[in-house]
Coordinates of C-alpha atoms and ligand atoms in Angstrom, one line a residue:
Chain L
M1 CA 30.9 76.6 -11.7
P2 CA 30.6 74.3 -14.8
M3 CA 27.7 71.8 -14.6
T4 CA 26.5 68.7 -16.4
I5 CA 23.1 68.7 -18.2
T6 CA 21.7 66.7 -15.3
E7 CA 22.9 69.2 -12.7
K8 CA 21.5 72.1 -14.7
I9 CA 18.0 70.5 -15.0
L10 CA 18.0 69.6 -11.3
A11 CA 19.1 73.1 -10.3
A12 CA 16.4 74.7 -12.4
H13 CA 13.8 72.6 -10.8
A14 CA 15.0 73.2 -7.3
G15 CA 15.0 77.0 -7.9
R16 CA 18.7 77.2 -7.5
D17 CA 21.6 78.5 -9.5
Q18 CA 23.7 75.5 -8.9
V19 CA 23.7 72.0 -7.3
V20 CA 26.5 69.6 -6.6
P21 CA 26.5 65.8 -6.6
G22 CA 25.7 64.3 -3.2
E23 CA 23.5 67.1 -1.9
F24 CA 19.8 66.6 -1.3
I25 CA 17.3 68.8 -3.0
E26 CA 13.6 69.2 -3.2
A27 CA 12.6 69.7 -6.9
R28 CA 9.5 70.6 -8.7
V29 CA 8.2 67.8 -10.9
D30 CA 6.9 68.4 -14.5
I31 CA 5.4 65.0 -15.1
A32 CA 4.7 62.1 -12.7
L33 CA 3.7 58.6 -14.0
G34 CA 2.1 55.6 -12.5
N35 CA 0.9 52.3 -14.0
D36 CA -1.5 49.5 -13.0
V37 CA 1.1 47.8 -10.7
T38 CA 2.5 50.9 -8.9
A39 CA -0.3 53.5 -9.0
P40 CA -2.8 51.5 -6.8
I41 CA -0.4 51.6 -3.9
A42 CA 0.3 55.3 -4.5
I43 CA -3.5 55.9 -4.6
R44 CA -4.0 54.0 -1.3
E45 CA -1.2 56.1 0.3
F46 CA -2.6 59.3 -1.2
E47 CA -6.0 58.6 0.3
S48 CA -4.9 57.4 3.7
F49 CA -2.8 60.6 3.9
G50 CA -6.1 62.4 3.6
A51 CA -5.2 64.3 0.4
R52 CA -8.1 65.4 -1.7
E53 CA -6.7 66.7 -5.0
V54 CA -3.7 65.8 -7.0
F55 CA -1.1 68.5 -7.4
D56 CA -2.0 69.0 -11.1
R57 CA -4.5 66.9 -13.0
N58 CA -2.6 67.6 -16.2
R59 CA 0.7 66.5 -15.0
L60 CA -0.1 63.1 -13.5
V61 CA -0.1 60.4 -16.2
L62 CA -1.7 57.0 -15.5
V63 CA -1.2 54.1 -17.9
P64 CA -2.7 50.6 -17.4
D65 CA -0.2 48.6 -19.4
H66 CA 1.4 45.9 -17.3
Y67 CA -1.6 43.6 -16.9
A68 CA -4.0 45.3 -19.3
P69 CA -6.2 44.4 -21.1
N70 CA -6.8 42.7 -17.8
K71 CA -5.1 39.4 -17.3
D72 CA -7.4 38.1 -14.5
I73 CA -9.8 39.3 -11.8
K74 CA -7.1 40.6 -9.5
S75 CA -5.4 42.7 -12.2
A76 CA -8.9 43.9 -13.3
E77 CA -9.3 45.2 -9.8
Q78 CA -6.0 47.0 -9.8
C79 CA -6.8 48.6 -13.1
K80 CA -10.2 49.6 -11.7
I81 CA -8.6 51.3 -8.7
M82 CA -6.6 53.4 -11.1
R83 CA -9.5 54.1 -13.5
D84 CA -11.9 55.2 -10.7
F85 CA -9.2 57.5 -9.3
A86 CA -8.5 59.0 -12.7
R87 CA -12.2 59.7 -13.1
R88 CA -12.6 61.1 -9.6
Q89 CA -9.6 63.4 -10.1
A90 CA -10.5 64.2 -13.7
I91 CA -6.9 63.2 -14.8
T92 CA -6.4 64.4 -18.3
N93 CA -3.8 61.9 -19.2
Y94 CA -5.3 58.6 -18.2
F95 CA -5.0 56.2 -21.2
E96 CA -7.7 53.5 -21.3
V97 CA -7.2 50.2 -23.2
G98 CA -7.6 51.2 -26.8
Q99 CA -5.5 54.3 -26.4
M100 CA -2.9 53.0 -24.0
G101 CA 0.5 51.6 -24.9
V102 CA 3.6 50.6 -23.1
E103 CA 4.1 53.7 -21.0
H104 CA 7.7 54.6 -21.9
A105 CA 6.8 54.5 -25.6
L106 CA 3.5 56.2 -25.1
L107 CA 4.6 59.3 -23.1
P108 CA 7.2 60.6 -25.6
E109 CA 4.9 59.8 -28.5
Q110 CA 2.1 61.8 -27.0
G111 CA 4.4 64.8 -26.4
L112 CA 3.9 64.5 -22.6
V113 CA 7.6 64.4 -21.8
L114 CA 9.9 67.1 -23.2
P115 CA 13.6 68.3 -23.1
G116 CA 14.6 69.9 -19.9
D117 CA 11.8 68.3 -17.9
L118 CA 12.1 66.7 -14.5
I119 CA 10.0 63.5 -14.7
I120 CA 9.5 60.9 -12.1
G121 CA 7.7 57.6 -12.7
A122 CA 6.7 54.7 -10.4
D123 CA 8.4 52.4 -12.8
S124 CA 12.1 51.7 -13.1
H125 CA 12.4 52.3 -16.8
T126 CA 11.2 55.9 -16.5
C127 CA 14.9 56.7 -17.2
T128 CA 13.9 56.2 -20.9
Y129 CA 12.9 59.9 -21.4
G130 CA 16.5 61.0 -20.9
A131 CA 16.8 60.3 -24.6
L132 CA 15.0 63.6 -25.1
G133 CA 17.4 65.6 -22.8
A134 CA 15.2 65.4 -19.7
F135 CA 16.1 64.3 -16.2
S136 CA 13.9 61.3 -15.7
T137 CA 14.0 58.7 -13.0
G138 CA 12.1 55.7 -11.5
V139 CA 10.8 55.8 -8.0
G140 CA 8.5 53.8 -5.8
S141 CA 4.8 54.2 -5.1
T142 CA 5.2 56.2 -1.9
D143 CA 7.4 58.7 -3.8
L144 CA 4.7 58.9 -6.4
A145 CA 2.1 59.5 -3.7
A146 CA 4.2 62.3 -2.3
V147 CA 4.5 63.9 -5.7
M148 CA 0.7 63.5 -6.2
I149 CA 0.2 65.5 -3.0
T150 CA 3.0 68.1 -3.2
G151 CA 4.2 68.2 -6.9
K152 CA 7.7 67.8 -5.5
I153 CA 10.3 65.1 -4.9
W154 CA 13.4 64.7 -2.8
L155 CA 16.4 63.8 -4.8
R156 CA 20.1 63.3 -4.1
V157 CA 22.0 65.0 -6.9
P158 CA 23.8 62.1 -8.7
E159 CA 27.4 62.1 -10.0
S160 CA 27.6 61.8 -13.7
I161 CA 29.4 59.2 -15.8
K162 CA 30.1 60.0 -19.4
I163 CA 29.9 57.4 -22.1
I164 CA 31.2 58.3 -25.5
F165 CA 30.6 56.3 -28.6
D166 CA 32.5 57.2 -31.8
G167 CA 32.6 55.8 -35.3
P168 CA 30.2 54.1 -37.6
L169 CA 27.9 51.3 -36.7
N170 CA 28.3 47.8 -38.0
P171 CA 25.4 46.2 -40.0
W172 CA 22.5 45.2 -37.7
V173 CA 23.8 47.1 -34.7
C174 CA 21.5 49.6 -33.1
G175 CA 21.1 51.4 -29.8
K176 CA 20.2 48.2 -28.0
D177 CA 23.6 46.7 -28.8
L178 CA 25.4 49.8 -27.6
I179 CA 23.7 49.7 -24.2
L180 CA 24.1 45.9 -23.8
Y181 CA 27.8 46.4 -24.6
T182 CA 28.1 49.2 -22.1
I183 CA 26.5 47.2 -19.3
G184 CA 28.8 44.3 -20.2
Q185 CA 31.7 46.6 -19.7
I186 CA 30.7 48.3 -16.5
T187 CA 28.4 45.6 -14.9
V188 CA 24.9 45.8 -13.5
D189 CA 26.0 48.2 -10.7
G190 CA 28.7 50.0 -12.6
A191 CA 26.6 53.2 -12.6
L192 CA 24.9 52.8 -9.2
Y193 CA 23.3 56.1 -8.1
M194 CA 24.7 57.9 -11.1
A195 CA 23.5 59.7 -14.2
M196 CA 24.7 58.1 -17.4
E197 CA 25.3 60.7 -20.0
F198 CA 25.8 59.5 -23.6
D199 CA 27.5 61.4 -26.3
G200 CA 29.9 61.1 -29.3
S201 CA 29.5 60.9 -33.0
T202 CA 27.8 57.5 -33.0
I203 CA 25.1 58.7 -30.6
R204 CA 24.6 61.9 -32.6
G205 CA 23.9 59.8 -35.6
L206 CA 21.3 57.5 -33.9
D207 CA 17.6 58.0 -34.6
I208 CA 15.4 58.8 -31.6
D209 CA 14.1 55.2 -31.2
S210 CA 17.7 53.9 -30.7
R211 CA 18.3 56.6 -28.2
F212 CA 15.2 55.6 -26.3
S213 CA 16.5 52.0 -26.1
I214 CA 19.8 53.2 -24.7
C215 CA 18.4 55.4 -22.0
N216 CA 15.8 52.8 -21.2
M217 CA 18.4 50.4 -20.0
A218 CA 20.5 52.9 -17.9
I219 CA 18.7 51.4 -14.9
E220 CA 20.2 48.0 -15.8
A221 CA 23.6 49.4 -14.9
G222 CA 22.2 50.7 -11.6
A223 CA 21.9 54.3 -12.8
K224 CA 19.5 56.8 -11.6
S225 CA 19.0 58.2 -15.0
G226 CA 20.3 58.1 -18.6
I227 CA 20.6 61.3 -20.7
I228 CA 21.4 62.4 -24.2
A229 CA 21.6 66.2 -24.8
P230 CA 19.0 67.4 -27.3
D231 CA 20.1 68.0 -30.9
E232 CA 18.3 68.5 -34.2
I233 CA 17.1 64.9 -34.2
T234 CA 15.5 65.4 -30.7
L235 CA 13.9 68.7 -31.8
Q236 CA 12.5 67.2 -34.9
Y237 CA 10.8 64.6 -32.8
V238 CA 9.4 66.9 -30.1
R239 CA 8.5 69.9 -32.1
E240 CA 5.5 68.2 -33.8
R241 CA 4.3 66.8 -30.4
A242 CA 5.0 69.4 -27.7
R243 CA 2.0 71.3 -26.4
R244 CA 3.9 73.3 -23.9
D245 CA 7.2 75.1 -23.7
F246 CA 10.4 73.3 -23.0
S247 CA 14.0 74.1 -22.3
I248 CA 17.2 72.9 -23.8
F249 CA 20.1 72.2 -21.5
T250 CA 23.6 70.9 -22.4
S251 CA 26.7 70.1 -20.3
D252 CA 29.4 72.6 -19.9
P253 CA 32.7 71.5 -21.5
E254 CA 34.5 71.6 -18.2
A255 CA 31.7 69.9 -16.2
N256 CA 32.7 67.2 -13.7
Y257 CA 32.3 63.5 -14.4
C258 CA 33.2 60.8 -11.9
R259 CA 34.3 58.6 -14.9
T260 CA 34.5 58.9 -18.7
L261 CA 34.4 55.9 -21.0
H262 CA 35.2 56.0 -24.6
F263 CA 34.0 53.2 -26.9
W264 CA 34.5 52.6 -30.7
A265 CA 31.3 51.5 -32.4
E266 CA 33.2 49.7 -35.1
E267 CA 34.3 47.2 -32.4
I268 CA 30.7 46.3 -31.5
Q269 CA 28.8 43.5 -33.1
P270 CA 25.1 42.7 -32.4
Q271 CA 25.0 41.6 -28.8
V272 CA 23.2 39.0 -26.8
A273 CA 22.9 39.1 -23.0
L274 CA 22.9 35.6 -21.5
P275 CA 20.8 34.9 -18.4
P276 CA 20.5 35.8 -15.6
L277 CA 21.9 39.4 -15.9
P278 CA 22.0 42.1 -18.6
E279 CA 25.8 42.4 -18.0
N280 CA 26.4 39.0 -19.6
S281 CA 26.5 40.5 -23.0
R282 CA 28.5 38.9 -25.8
P283 CA 28.7 39.3 -29.6
V284 CA 26.0 37.0 -31.0
D285 CA 28.5 35.0 -33.1
Q286 CA 30.4 34.0 -30.0
I287 CA 27.7 32.3 -28.0
G288 CA 27.5 29.0 -29.9
D289 CA 24.3 27.1 -30.7
I290 CA 21.5 28.0 -28.4
P291 CA 18.1 26.7 -29.4
I292 CA 15.0 28.7 -28.4
D293 CA 11.3 28.0 -27.8
Q294 CA 10.0 31.6 -27.9
V295 CA 10.9 35.0 -29.3
V296 CA 9.3 38.2 -28.0
I297 CA 9.7 41.5 -30.0
G298 CA 8.3 44.4 -28.1
S299 CA 8.5 46.3 -24.8
C300 CA 9.5 49.8 -23.8
T301 CA 13.0 48.9 -25.0
N302 CA 12.3 47.7 -28.5
G303 CA 8.6 47.9 -29.4
R304 CA 8.8 51.1 -31.5
I305 CA 8.3 51.5 -35.2
S306 CA 11.9 51.3 -36.3
D307 CA 12.2 48.1 -34.2
L308 CA 9.3 46.6 -36.1
R309 CA 10.7 47.7 -39.4
Q310 CA 14.0 45.9 -38.6
A311 CA 12.1 42.8 -37.7
A312 CA 10.0 42.9 -40.8
Q313 CA 13.1 43.4 -43.0
I314 CA 14.4 40.1 -41.7
L315 CA 11.1 38.2 -41.5
K316 CA 9.9 39.1 -45.0
G317 CA 9.5 36.0 -47.1
H318 CA 10.5 33.7 -44.3
K319 CA 8.6 31.4 -41.9
V320 CA 9.0 31.2 -38.2
N321 CA 10.7 28.0 -37.2
P322 CA 8.2 25.3 -36.2
N323 CA 9.9 24.9 -32.8
V324 CA 9.5 28.6 -32.0
R325 CA 6.6 30.8 -31.0
L326 CA 7.1 34.4 -32.2
I327 CA 5.2 37.1 -30.4
I328 CA 5.3 40.6 -31.6
I329 CA 3.9 43.5 -29.6
P330 CA 3.8 47.0 -31.1
A331 CA 4.3 49.3 -28.1
T332 CA 1.5 51.7 -28.8
Q333 CA -1.7 52.0 -30.8
S334 CA -0.1 54.5 -33.2
I335 CA 2.9 52.2 -33.7
Y336 CA 0.4 49.4 -34.3
R337 CA -1.4 51.4 -37.0
Q338 CA 1.8 52.6 -38.6
A339 CA 3.0 49.0 -38.8
M340 CA -0.4 48.1 -40.4
K341 CA -0.1 50.9 -43.0
E342 CA 3.4 50.0 -43.9
G343 CA 2.4 46.3 -44.4
L344 CA 4.6 45.1 -41.5
L345 CA 1.8 43.3 -39.8
D346 CA 1.1 41.3 -42.9
I347 CA 4.7 40.3 -43.1
F348 CA 4.6 39.2 -39.4
L349 CA 1.4 37.2 -39.9
E350 CA 2.5 35.7 -43.1
A351 CA 5.7 34.5 -41.3
G352 CA 3.6 32.9 -38.6
A353 CA 4.0 35.3 -35.8
A354 CA 1.3 36.2 -33.2
V355 CA 0.8 39.9 -33.1
S356 CA -0.7 41.4 -29.9
T357 CA -2.4 44.6 -28.8
P358 CA 0.0 46.9 -26.9
T359 CA 0.9 45.5 -23.4
C360 CA 3.9 44.8 -21.2
G361 CA 2.5 41.2 -20.9
P362 CA 5.4 38.7 -21.3
C363 CA 8.2 41.2 -20.6
L364 CA 7.6 40.8 -16.9
G365 CA 6.2 37.3 -17.0
G366 CA 2.7 38.7 -16.7
Y367 CA 0.7 37.0 -19.5
M368 CA 0.7 36.7 -23.3
G369 CA 3.7 34.4 -23.5
V370 CA 4.7 33.1 -20.0
L371 CA 7.4 30.4 -20.1
A372 CA 7.2 26.9 -18.7
A373 CA 10.0 25.1 -16.8
G374 CA 12.9 24.4 -19.0
E375 CA 11.9 26.8 -21.8
R376 CA 14.1 29.4 -23.3
A377 CA 13.2 32.7 -24.8
L378 CA 15.1 35.4 -26.8
A379 CA 13.5 38.8 -26.2
T380 CA 14.0 42.4 -27.2
T381 CA 13.1 43.4 -23.6
N382 CA 15.5 44.7 -20.9
R383 CA 15.7 42.1 -18.2
N384 CA 16.9 38.5 -18.3
F385 CA 16.6 37.8 -14.5
I386 CA 15.8 34.3 -13.3
G387 CA 12.1 33.6 -13.8
R388 CA 11.5 37.1 -15.4
M389 CA 9.3 35.6 -18.1
G390 CA 7.7 32.8 -16.2
H391 CA 8.9 29.6 -14.4
L392 CA 12.1 29.9 -12.3
Q393 CA 13.6 27.2 -14.5
S394 CA 13.0 29.1 -17.7
E395 CA 15.6 31.4 -19.3
V396 CA 15.6 34.7 -21.1
Y397 CA 18.2 36.0 -23.5
L398 CA 18.2 39.6 -24.6
S399 CA 19.0 41.1 -28.1
N400 CA 18.0 43.7 -30.6
P401 CA 14.9 43.1 -32.9
A402 CA 17.0 42.0 -36.0
V403 CA 18.7 39.2 -34.0
A404 CA 15.4 38.2 -32.5
A405 CA 13.7 38.0 -35.9
A406 CA 16.6 36.0 -37.4
S407 CA 16.6 33.7 -34.5
A408 CA 12.8 33.1 -34.8
I409 CA 13.5 31.8 -38.3
T410 CA 16.5 29.6 -37.6
G411 CA 15.2 28.3 -34.2
K412 CA 18.5 29.2 -32.5
I413 CA 20.1 32.5 -31.5
S414 CA 21.5 33.8 -34.8
H415 CA 23.2 36.7 -36.4
P416 CA 20.9 38.4 -38.9
R417 CA 23.4 37.6 -41.7
E418 CA 22.5 33.9 -41.3
V419 CA 19.1 34.8 -42.8
V420 CA 19.6 37.9 -45.0
S421 CA 22.7 39.5 -46.5
D422 CA 24.2 42.6 -44.7
Chain P
M1 CA 12.7 52.6 16.6
K2 CA 11.9 49.0 17.3
R3 CA 14.8 46.8 18.5
I4 CA 16.4 45.0 15.6
L5 CA 17.4 41.5 16.7
G6 CA 17.2 38.2 15.0
K7 CA 18.7 35.5 12.9
A8 CA 20.5 36.2 9.6
W9 CA 19.3 34.9 6.3
K10 CA 22.2 35.3 3.8
Y11 CA 22.0 35.9 0.1
R12 CA 24.4 36.7 -2.8
D13 CA 25.0 39.8 -4.9
N14 CA 22.4 41.4 -7.2
I15 CA 19.3 40.0 -5.6
N16 CA 16.6 41.6 -7.8
T17 CA 13.1 42.6 -7.1
D18 CA 11.8 39.8 -9.3
E19 CA 13.4 37.4 -6.8
I20 CA 12.1 39.4 -3.8
I21 CA 8.5 39.4 -5.2
P22 CA 8.0 37.7 -8.6
A23 CA 5.8 39.6 -11.0
K24 CA 3.1 36.9 -10.9
Y25 CA 2.2 38.2 -7.5
L26 CA 2.0 41.8 -8.5
N27 CA -1.6 41.7 -9.4
T28 CA -2.3 42.6 -5.8
S29 CA -1.1 45.5 -3.7
D30 CA -2.1 44.1 -0.3
P31 CA 1.0 44.1 1.9
K32 CA -0.2 41.0 3.8
E33 CA -0.7 39.0 0.7
L34 CA 2.6 40.2 -0.8
A35 CA 4.4 39.1 2.4
Q36 CA 3.2 35.5 1.8
H37 CA 5.5 35.5 -1.3
C38 CA 8.5 37.3 0.1
M39 CA 11.7 36.1 -1.6
A40 CA 9.6 33.5 -3.5
G41 CA 11.8 34.1 -6.6
I42 CA 14.8 32.6 -4.8
D43 CA 13.4 30.6 -1.9
E44 CA 9.7 29.6 -2.0
D45 CA 9.7 28.5 1.7
F46 CA 11.4 31.7 3.0
V47 CA 8.3 33.0 4.7
R48 CA 7.6 29.7 6.5
K49 CA 11.2 29.4 7.7
I50 CA 11.8 32.9 9.2
S51 CA 10.8 34.2 12.6
S52 CA 9.6 37.7 13.2
G53 CA 12.6 40.0 13.7
D54 CA 15.0 38.1 11.5
L55 CA 17.4 40.0 9.1
I56 CA 18.3 39.6 5.5
V57 CA 22.0 39.9 4.8
A58 CA 23.2 40.3 1.2
G59 CA 26.0 41.3 -1.1
E60 CA 26.2 44.1 -3.7
N61 CA 23.2 45.9 -5.4
F62 CA 20.4 44.4 -3.3
G63 CA 17.0 45.1 -4.7
C64 CA 18.1 45.9 -8.2
G65 CA 15.5 45.7 -11.0
S66 CA 12.1 47.1 -11.0
S67 CA 10.7 50.0 -9.0
R68 CA 8.1 47.8 -7.3
E69 CA 7.6 49.0 -3.8
H70 CA 5.9 45.6 -3.3
A71 CA 9.5 44.4 -2.6
P72 CA 10.3 46.3 0.6
W73 CA 6.6 46.0 1.6
A74 CA 6.8 42.2 1.3
I75 CA 10.0 42.1 3.3
K76 CA 8.6 44.5 6.0
E77 CA 5.3 42.7 6.3
A78 CA 6.9 39.3 6.4
G79 CA 8.5 40.4 9.7
I80 CA 12.1 41.1 8.6
S81 CA 13.4 43.7 10.9
C82 CA 16.3 45.0 8.8
V83 CA 18.3 44.4 5.6
I84 CA 22.1 44.6 5.7
A85 CA 23.9 44.7 2.4
K86 CA 27.2 45.8 0.8
T87 CA 25.2 48.1 -1.4
F88 CA 21.6 48.7 -2.3
A89 CA 20.0 49.5 -5.7
R90 CA 18.9 53.1 -5.6
I91 CA 15.1 52.7 -6.1
F92 CA 15.0 50.0 -3.5
F93 CA 17.0 52.2 -1.1
R94 CA 14.5 55.1 -1.6
N95 CA 11.5 52.8 -1.2
A96 CA 12.8 51.2 2.0
I97 CA 13.5 54.6 3.6
N98 CA 10.2 56.0 2.4
I99 CA 8.2 53.2 3.9
G100 CA 10.2 52.8 7.1
L101 CA 12.0 49.5 6.5
P102 CA 15.5 49.8 8.2
I103 CA 18.3 49.1 5.8
V104 CA 22.0 49.3 6.5
E105 CA 25.1 49.4 4.2
C106 CA 28.0 47.7 5.7
R107 CA 30.5 45.9 3.5
Q108 CA 32.5 44.0 6.2
A109 CA 29.4 42.9 8.2
A110 CA 27.7 41.7 5.0
E111 CA 30.9 39.7 4.2
E112 CA 31.5 38.1 7.6
I113 CA 28.0 37.4 8.9
Q114 CA 27.2 33.7 8.5
P115 CA 23.7 32.2 7.8
G116 CA 21.9 31.7 11.1
D117 CA 24.1 34.2 13.2
T118 CA 22.2 36.2 15.7
I119 CA 22.5 39.8 14.7
E120 CA 21.5 43.0 16.5
V121 CA 21.5 46.4 14.8
D122 CA 21.5 49.6 16.9
V123 CA 20.8 52.4 14.3
D124 CA 21.0 55.2 16.9
A125 CA 24.4 54.0 18.3
G126 CA 25.5 53.3 14.7
K127 CA 26.6 49.7 15.2
I128 CA 25.9 46.1 14.1
I129 CA 26.5 43.4 16.7
N130 CA 27.1 39.8 15.7
H131 CA 26.2 37.9 18.9
S132 CA 27.2 34.5 17.4
Q133 CA 30.7 35.6 16.5
G134 CA 31.2 38.2 19.2
K135 CA 32.0 40.9 16.6
E136 CA 30.9 44.5 16.3
Y137 CA 30.8 46.8 13.2
K138 CA 30.4 50.5 13.0
I139 CA 27.8 51.8 10.5
A140 CA 27.8 55.2 8.9
A141 CA 25.1 57.6 10.0
Y142 CA 22.4 58.5 7.4
P143 CA 22.7 62.0 5.9
P144 CA 20.7 64.4 8.1
F145 CA 17.8 64.7 5.6
M146 CA 17.3 60.9 5.7
Q147 CA 17.5 60.8 9.4
R148 CA 14.6 63.3 9.6
L149 CA 12.6 61.1 7.2
I150 CA 13.3 58.0 9.2
A151 CA 12.6 59.8 12.5
A152 CA 9.2 61.0 11.1
G153 CA 8.3 57.4 10.2
G154 CA 8.6 57.6 6.5
L155 CA 8.0 60.1 3.7
L156 CA 4.3 60.7 4.0
N157 CA 4.5 61.2 7.7
Y158 CA 7.4 63.6 7.1
I159 CA 5.3 65.6 4.6
K160 CA 2.4 65.7 7.0
A161 CA 4.6 67.0 9.8
S162 CA 6.2 69.6 7.6
Q163 CA 2.8 70.7 6.2
T164 CA 1.4 71.3 9.6
S165 CA 4.4 73.2 10.7
C166 CA 4.1 75.2 7.5
E167 CA 7.7 74.5 6.6
N168 CA 8.7 72.3 3.7
K169 CA 12.4 72.9 3.3
I170 CA 14.3 69.8 3.3
S171 CA 17.9 70.8 3.7
Ligands
SF4_1 S1 7.7 46.7 -21.2 FE1 8.6 45.5 -19.5 S2 10.3 46.8 -18.7 FE2 8.9 48.1 -20.0 S3 7.5 49.1 -18.6 FE3 6.5 47.2 -19.3 S4 7.1 45.6 -17.9 FE4 8.5 47.3 -17.5

């Protein structure tokens, strides 16, 4: 029977020839992830279960990134629970402050997640790694605890929805715009419980960073996972990083999809998602004058090197508007260093931006840029829920890094062409 | 399973986990402390208004957003006995089942129940009873695997039981 890439990966990890959507399977996990918010609960459950050793100390990855470097005493204690556990269990892939980065940028960069893998993470944006052709999904802390004990996870095999983009991209359009556009079309529960599979000539032409942004936001359409079958671009990225074998899976041509959508990239302009849901996406030139107080460029969606390059291209030789605070957060240490080598940090500092060490920080309203009542931010993050970045009466708009950088200069949400030529 | 009977607190579609438990309270993982801030992102007085056993009734995609298990923990520890919604976001659904918080999908009940109605849910008999309106709704049974998880009292108890019986097949 023909299968999708998702069904093939799940079958392989369940020791089966075939699986069909709707059935429950128990699957072997290649990599499990926890962070300083979710791992402490998993550790508590692991210990109260009476478990002694994790299933594989090389396959559990622990990253303190949400409130680290520690925001306050309570978060310091959460991080300490994780650190102490990592030491006790001799976890190979525990990333201390100074090595850590935003988890979903860090794991691919470190070669920890590879094509054909089955990855679960106690973080909803674990779906990011689908960009490498892996099945990757977010779960809760009890699920993580169960994997820490058994190395296995229960899963319901999802239906797949196919999303095809064809044609060339307009200037200043990147992966972020394609996914915001998609969510605008299908709504925040349009892919509930499903695997979103992206393909088409536009997707094939995208660099790996844009692919990460797309799969990162599959969860914002309710999906279980996002996935892009591996190609030369994927292999180029993973070959120099992988330290173990991996498998390439692709969908059979006659595989079953519950729905197929076909979009034309030429019809898509840089997008902005208005609060309070990512589905409220519109072309940036159709939203009118919206003044902003803060711009955040970073996160697991858009804190990678190509995002910073885009922002620098716009910010070069300009000053941040006096009414705006611009906060730029390279997602990992190596992105930070690369940005330094390329002179991007200089451009940011010269423009009047604050550049932070890697952290989730403001993305979830944690610290490093929390909003007061009545304030409005434009962010390259993935959620614009009510109160996401601070006070319940603050607002978050979402965009790509070029729009964010241009808006930091003009002081209102702006198309990049208002600042630089196409 | 404990009897599910209480007053309905009704919410709209797409209630997200930032509304159920805002990120500013995520610097702790103590369920009791989390329960103090249950639904604080949408109603700061929620915990003071409810009585133990009350139910949350909501629209589509309840619990969307982050994977934080703090959300179902906060709801459970606050004393909410069950959540009825048109649909649930998938990670919230998993988490609730895994920690033993009863959740029920029922489109018509979620539509018709009014705030303050007295609601009873009988999971074994597969029905929701609205005592205030004198209505009854049938609810679909969980798939057999989930029934076993729920009967065991959550995922870790289920694993424990299957480990001791030397059997860890799930289907
Ligand atoms: S950057 Fe934001 S969305 Fe990404 S893992 Fe951190 S908090 Fe979550």
